[in-house]
CSV table of C-alpha atoms in Angstrom, one decimal:
chain,number,residue,atom,x,y,z
A,216,UNK,CA,0.0,0.0,0.0
A,217,UNK,CA,1.0,3.6,-0.5
A,218,UNK,CA,-0.3,7.0,0.5
A,219,UNK,CA,-2.0,9.1,-2.1
A,220,UNK,CA,-0.7,12.5,-3.0
A,221,UNK,CA,2.4,12.1,-0.8
A,222,UNK,CA,4.1,15.3,-2.0
A,223,UNK,CA,1.2,17.3,-0.6
A,224,UNK,CA,1.3,15.7,2.9
A,225,UNK,CA,4.0,16.8,5.3
A,226,UNK,CA,5.2,14.4,7.9
A,227,UNK,CA,6.5,15.8,11.3
A,228,UNK,CA,8.7,13.6,13.5
A,229,UNK,CA,9.6,14.9,17.0
A,230,UNK,CA,12.3,13.2,18.9
A,231,UNK,CA,14.2,12.6,15.6
A,232,UNK,CA,17.4,11.0,16.7
A,233,UNK,CA,19.7,8.7,14.8
A,234,UNK,CA,17.6,5.6,15.5
A,235,UNK,CA,13.8,5.2,15.0
A,236,UNK,CA,13.1,8.9,14.5
A,237,UNK,CA,15.5,9.2,11.6
A,238,UNK,CA,14.4,5.9,10.0
A,239,UNK,CA,10.7,6.9,10.2
A,240,UNK,CA,11.4,10.3,8.6
A,241,UNK,CA,13.6,8.6,5.9
A,242,UNK,CA,10.9,6.0,5.1
A,243,UNK,CA,8.2,8.6,4.5
A,244,UNK,CA,10.6,10.8,2.5
A,245,UNK,CA,11.4,7.8,0.3
A,246,UNK,CA,7.6,7.6,-0.5
A,247,UNK,CA,7.7,11.3,-1.6
A,248,UNK,CA,6.6,13.1,1.5
A,249,UNK,CA,8.1,16.4,2.7
A,250,UNK,CA,9.4,15.6,6.2
A,251,UNK,CA,10.2,17.8,9.2
A,252,UNK,CA,12.6,16.4,11.8
A,253,UNK,CA,12.3,18.0,15.2
A,254,UNK,CA,14.8,17.6,18.0
A,255,UNK,CA,16.4,19.6,20.8
A,256,UNK,CA,19.8,19.7,19.1
A,257,UNK,CA,19.9,21.8,15.9
A,258,UNK,CA,23.2,20.5,14.6
A,259,UNK,CA,22.2,16.9,14.9
A,260,UNK,CA,18.7,17.3,13.4
A,261,UNK,CA,20.1,19.3,10.5
A,262,UNK,CA,22.6,16.6,9.8
A,263,UNK,CA,19.9,14.0,9.8
A,264,UNK,CA,17.8,16.0,7.4
A,265,UNK,CA,20.7,16.5,5.1
A,266,UNK,CA,21.4,12.7,5.1
A,267,UNK,CA,17.8,12.1,3.9
A,268,UNK,CA,18.1,14.8,1.2
A,269,UNK,CA,21.3,13.1,0.0
A,270,UNK,CA,19.3,9.9,-0.7
A,271,UNK,CA,17.2,11.7,-3.4
A,272,UNK,CA,16.4,9.3,-6.1
A,273,UNK,CA,17.6,6.2,-4.2
A,274,UNK,CA,14.4,5.4,-2.3
A,275,UNK,CA,12.2,2.4,-2.9
A,276,UNK,CA,9.7,4.7,-4.7
A,277,UNK,CA,12.4,6.3,-6.8
A,278,UNK,CA,11.9,9.7,-5.2
A,279,UNK,CA,12.7,11.3,-1.9
A,280,UNK,CA,10.8,14.2,-0.4
A,281,UNK,CA,12.6,17.2,0.9
A,282,UNK,CA,13.7,17.0,4.6
A,283,UNK,CA,14.2,19.9,7.0
A,284,UNK,CA,15.5,20.0,10.6
A,285,UNK,CA,14.1,22.2,13.4
A,286,UNK,CA,15.5,22.7,16.9
A,287,UNK,CA,12.6,22.3,19.3
A,288,UNK,CA,12.0,21.7,23.0
A,289,UNK,CA,9.2,19.1,23.1
A,290,UNK,CA,8.1,20.2,26.5
A,291,UNK,CA,7.7,23.9,25.5
A,292,UNK,CA,4.3,24.7,23.9
A,293,UNK,CA,5.5,27.9,22.2
A,294,UNK,CA,8.6,26.1,20.8
A,295,UNK,CA,6.5,23.3,19.3
A,296,UNK,CA,3.8,25.6,17.9
A,297,UNK,CA,6.4,28.0,16.4
A,298,UNK,CA,8.0,25.0,14.7
A,299,UNK,CA,4.7,24.0,13.2
A,300,UNK,CA,4.2,27.5,11.9
A,301,UNK,CA,7.7,27.5,10.3
A,302,UNK,CA,7.1,24.0,8.8
A,303,UNK,CA,4.0,25.2,7.0
A,304,UNK,CA,5.8,28.2,5.6
A,305,UNK,CA,8.9,26.1,4.6
A,306,UNK,CA,6.8,23.7,2.5
A,307,UNK,CA,4.6,25.7,0.3
A,308,UNK,CA,2.0,23.7,-1.7
A,309,UNK,CA,1.9,21.0,1.0
A,310,UNK,CA,0.0,20.7,4.3
A,311,UNK,CA,0.7,19.0,7.6
A,312,UNK,CA,-0.8,15.5,7.5
A,313,UNK,CA,1.3,12.9,9.5
A,314,UNK,CA,3.0,13.2,12.9
A,315,UNK,CA,5.1,10.9,14.9
A,316,UNK,CA,5.8,11.5,18.6
A,317,UNK,CA,9.1,9.8,19.4
A,318,UNK,CA,10.5,12.0,22.2
A,319,UNK,CA,11.6,9.9,25.1
A,320,UNK,CA,13.3,9.8,28.5
A,321,UNK,CA,14.6,6.9,30.5
A,322,UNK,CA,15.1,6.1,34.2
A,323,UNK,CA,16.0,2.7,35.7
A,324,UNK,CA,16.2,2.7,39.5
A,325,UNK,CA,14.8,0.8,42.5
A,326,UNK,CA,11.6,2.4,43.8
A,327,UNK,CA,13.2,3.9,46.9
A,328,UNK,CA,16.0,5.4,44.8
A,329,UNK,CA,13.6,6.9,42.3
A,330,UNK,CA,13.3,10.7,42.9
A,331,UNK,CA,10.2,12.9,42.4
A,332,UNK,CA,12.3,15.0,40.1
A,333,UNK,CA,13.0,12.0,37.9
A,334,UNK,CA,9.3,11.1,37.7
A,335,UNK,CA,8.4,14.7,36.9
A,336,UNK,CA,11.0,14.9,34.1
A,337,UNK,CA,9.8,11.7,32.5
A,338,UNK,CA,6.1,12.8,32.7
A,339,UNK,CA,7.1,16.2,31.3
A,340,UNK,CA,8.6,14.6,28.2
A,341,UNK,CA,6.4,11.6,27.6
A,342,UNK,CA,3.0,13.0,28.6
A,343,UNK,CA,3.1,16.8,28.6
A,344,UNK,CA,5.2,16.7,25.5
A,345,UNK,CA,2.9,14.3,23.8
A,346,UNK,CA,-0.1,16.5,24.6
A,347,UNK,CA,1.6,19.6,23.2
A,348,UNK,CA,2.6,17.7,20.1
A,349,UNK,CA,-0.9,16.2,19.5
A,350,UNK,CA,-2.6,19.5,20.0
A,351,UNK,CA,-0.2,21.4,17.7
A,352,UNK,CA,-0.4,18.6,15.1
A,353,UNK,CA,-4.2,18.3,15.1
A,354,UNK,CA,-4.6,22.1,14.9
A,355,UNK,CA,-2.4,22.1,11.8
A,356,UNK,CA,-4.3,19.1,10.2
A,357,UNK,CA,-7.6,20.8,10.7
A,358,UNK,CA,-6.4,23.8,8.8
A,359,UNK,CA,-5.4,21.7,5.8
A,360,UNK,CA,-7.6,21.6,2.6
A,361,UNK,CA,-8.0,17.9,3.0
A,362,UNK,CA,-9.8,18.3,6.3
A,363,UNK,CA,-13.0,19.5,4.6
A,364,UNK,CA,-12.6,17.4,1.4
A,365,UNK,CA,-15.2,14.7,0.8
A,366,UNK,CA,-15.6,12.1,-1.9
A,367,UNK,CA,-18.2,12.3,-4.6
A,368,UNK,CA,-20.7,10.4,-2.5
A,369,UNK,CA,-20.2,12.7,0.5
A,370,UNK,CA,-18.4,10.0,2.5
A,371,UNK,CA,-14.8,10.0,3.8
A,372,UNK,CA,-12.6,8.6,1.1
A,373,UNK,CA,-9.1,9.0,2.6
A,374,UNK,CA,-7.4,9.5,5.9
A,375,UNK,CA,-7.5,13.2,7.0
A,376,UNK,CA,-4.4,12.9,9.2
A,377,UNK,CA,-2.1,10.5,10.9
A,378,UNK,CA,-0.7,10.7,14.4
A,379,UNK,CA,1.6,8.0,16.0
A,380,UNK,CA,3.0,7.7,19.5
A,381,UNK,CA,6.1,5.5,20.3
A,382,UNK,CA,5.6,3.4,23.4
A,383,UNK,CA,7.4,0.5,25.0
A,384,UNK,CA,6.9,-2.7,27.0
A,385,UNK,CA,6.4,-0.4,30.0
A,386,UNK,CA,3.3,0.9,28.3
A,387,UNK,CA,1.6,-2.4,29.3
A,388,UNK,CA,3.4,-3.6,32.5
A,389,UNK,CA,5.3,-2.0,35.3
A,390,UNK,CA,8.5,-4.0,35.8
A,391,UNK,CA,10.7,-3.8,38.9
A,392,UNK,CA,13.1,-0.8,38.9
A,393,UNK,CA,11.0,0.9,36.2
A,394,UNK,CA,8.4,2.7,38.3
A,395,UNK,CA,8.9,6.2,36.8
A,396,UNK,CA,9.4,5.0,33.2
A,397,UNK,CA,6.4,2.7,33.4
A,398,UNK,CA,4.2,5.4,34.8
A,399,UNK,CA,5.1,7.7,32.0
A,400,UNK,CA,4.7,5.2,29.2
A,401,UNK,CA,1.4,3.9,30.6
A,402,UNK,CA,0.1,7.5,30.7
A,403,UNK,CA,1.3,8.1,27.1
A,404,UNK,CA,-0.7,5.0,26.0
A,405,UNK,CA,-3.8,6.3,27.7
A,406,UNK,CA,-3.4,9.7,26.0
A,407,UNK,CA,-3.1,7.9,22.6
A,408,UNK,CA,-6.2,5.9,23.2
A,409,UNK,CA,-8.2,9.0,24.2
A,410,UNK,CA,-7.0,10.9,21.2
A,411,UNK,CA,-8.0,8.0,18.9
A,412,UNK,CA,-11.5,7.7,20.4
A,413,UNK,CA,-12.0,11.4,19.9
A,414,UNK,CA,-10.4,11.9,16.5
A,415,UNK,CA,-10.9,8.6,14.6
A,416,UNK,CA,-14.6,9.5,13.9
A,417,UNK,CA,-13.3,12.7,12.4
A,418,UNK,CA,-10.9,10.9,10.0
A,419,UNK,CA,-7.6,11.0,11.9
A,420,UNK,CA,-5.7,7.7,12.3
A,421,UNK,CA,-4.1,7.5,15.7
A,422,UNK,CA,-1.5,4.7,16.3
A,423,UNK,CA,0.3,3.6,19.5
A,424,UNK,CA,3.4,1.4,18.9
A,425,UNK,CA,4.9,-0.8,21.5
A,426,UNK,CA,8.6,-1.2,20.8
A,427,UNK,CA,9.6,-4.2,22.8
A,428,UNK,CA,13.4,-4.6,22.4
A,429,UNK,CA,16.8,-2.9,22.0
A,430,UNK,CA,16.9,-0.7,18.9
A,431,UNK,CA,20.1,-1.0,16.8
A,432,UNK,CA,22.0,2.3,17.1
A,433,UNK,CA,25.6,3.2,17.5
A,434,UNK,CA,25.2,3.8,21.2
A,435,UNK,CA,23.4,0.5,21.9
A,436,UNK,CA,26.0,-1.4,19.9
A,437,UNK,CA,28.6,0.0,22.3
A,438,UNK,CA,26.5,-0.7,25.4
A,439,UNK,CA,25.2,-4.2,24.5
A,440,UNK,CA,27.9,-5.8,22.5
A,441,UNK,CA,26.8,-9.3,23.3
A,442,UNK,CA,23.2,-8.8,22.2
A,443,UNK,CA,23.6,-7.4,18.7
A,444,UNK,CA,22.0,-10.4,17.0
A,445,UNK,CA,18.7,-9.6,18.6
A,446,UNK,CA,18.7,-5.8,18.1
A,447,UNK,CA,15.6,-4.3,16.4
A,448,UNK,CA,16.3,-2.6,13.0
A,449,UNK,CA,15.1,1.0,13.1
A,450,UNK,CA,14.4,0.7,9.4
A,451,UNK,CA,12.1,-2.3,10.0
A,452,UNK,CA,10.3,-0.3,12.8
A,453,UNK,CA,9.9,2.6,10.4
A,454,UNK,CA,8.3,0.2,7.8
A,455,UNK,CA,5.6,-0.7,10.4
A,456,UNK,CA,4.8,3.0,10.9
A,457,UNK,CA,4.5,3.6,7.2
A,458,UNK,CA,2.4,0.5,6.7
A,459,UNK,CA,0.0,1.7,9.4
A,460,UNK,CA,-0.2,5.2,7.9
A,461,UNK,CA,-1.1,3.7,4.5
A,462,UNK,CA,-4.1,1.8,5.9
A,463,UNK,CA,-7.5,2.8,4.5
A,464,UNK,CA,-10.1,4.3,6.9
A,465,UNK,CA,-12.0,1.0,6.7
A,466,UNK,CA,-9.2,-0.9,8.4
A,467,UNK,CA,-7.0,1.1,10.9
A,468,UNK,CA,-4.6,-0.3,13.5
A,469,UNK,CA,-4.8,1.4,16.9
A,470,UNK,CA,-1.9,-0.5,18.5
A,471,UNK,CA,0.9,-2.7,17.3
A,472,UNK,CA,3.5,-4.7,19.1
A,473,UNK,CA,7.0,-4.9,17.6
A,474,UNK,CA,9.7,-7.2,19.0
A,475,UNK,CA,12.5,-9.5,17.9
A,476,UNK,CA,11.7,-13.1,17.3
A,477,UNK,CA,13.4,-14.3,20.6
A,478,UNK,CA,12.1,-11.5,22.9
A,479,UNK,CA,10.1,-13.0,25.8
A,480,UNK,CA,6.8,-11.4,26.5
C-alpha cells in the first residue's frame, strides 16, 4: 500500500534521533513526502535532514521528499507551535498530515531510589510533550484543505491525518526498577487511546506502537555488544509506521507490538 498525493502531505517527526526517528522520517521521504525532523539539538537534526536529502532518487519509490530539521523543546508549547508555523511556511504547496511522537526519556532505578524529580521529568517529556505535540499537530491538520474534502458520494474517502506515538513494553506492564518509566509510558498509551477515540470518527488515524526490544543504534551497539544479533532494526520499525499510515479508513490499526523473534513477552 502507498499513501496518495504524498508530495502534498507533510510528515512531522519529533524526537528525531539517529535511530527510530531518523528511520521513520527517511521512510516517509522515500515515499515522496516532505518531512520535518524536530529535536532539541539543531546541529544533529540538521545533519539527519541532510542525510535524507542526499538519498534523493535512491528510495524504494524512486523519489525522496525534501527534509528539513528544526530545533525544538518538546516540553515547551510555544517552541512546538512555532515550529509548526515554520514548517507550514517552509513547505509551500503542502500541508501537515502525519505526525510521529518519538520523544523519550529513561530512568532505571529501585523504587526507593527513584526521585520525584526523575518522575516529573519523564512525565514532562512523555505525557506533557505528547499532549503539546498532539494539539499542535491536530490544529495544523484541521487547517489543511484535506480536512473538509469529501468524496463524490459525500463519504470520507481518505485519511485526513495520521498521528503516531512511540511506546514501550512499559506501556503495558510496570517492571521492577522501572516505576517512573512505566508510569510515564502507561500515561502516554492512555493519551493515545483517548486521542484515537475522539479523532478517529473525524478521520484521523491514531497509532500507538509498543517497541519491545533494543533498537540498533551506534550507542546501543557499544553498550550491549553481546546482544547485537537480537537488536531491532530501526528501518524495520519505520516500515511498520509507514504501513499503518497507509491503511485505508475502513481498516485502521490502533496499537501494534514490535519485538525481535526471541524476545520474551
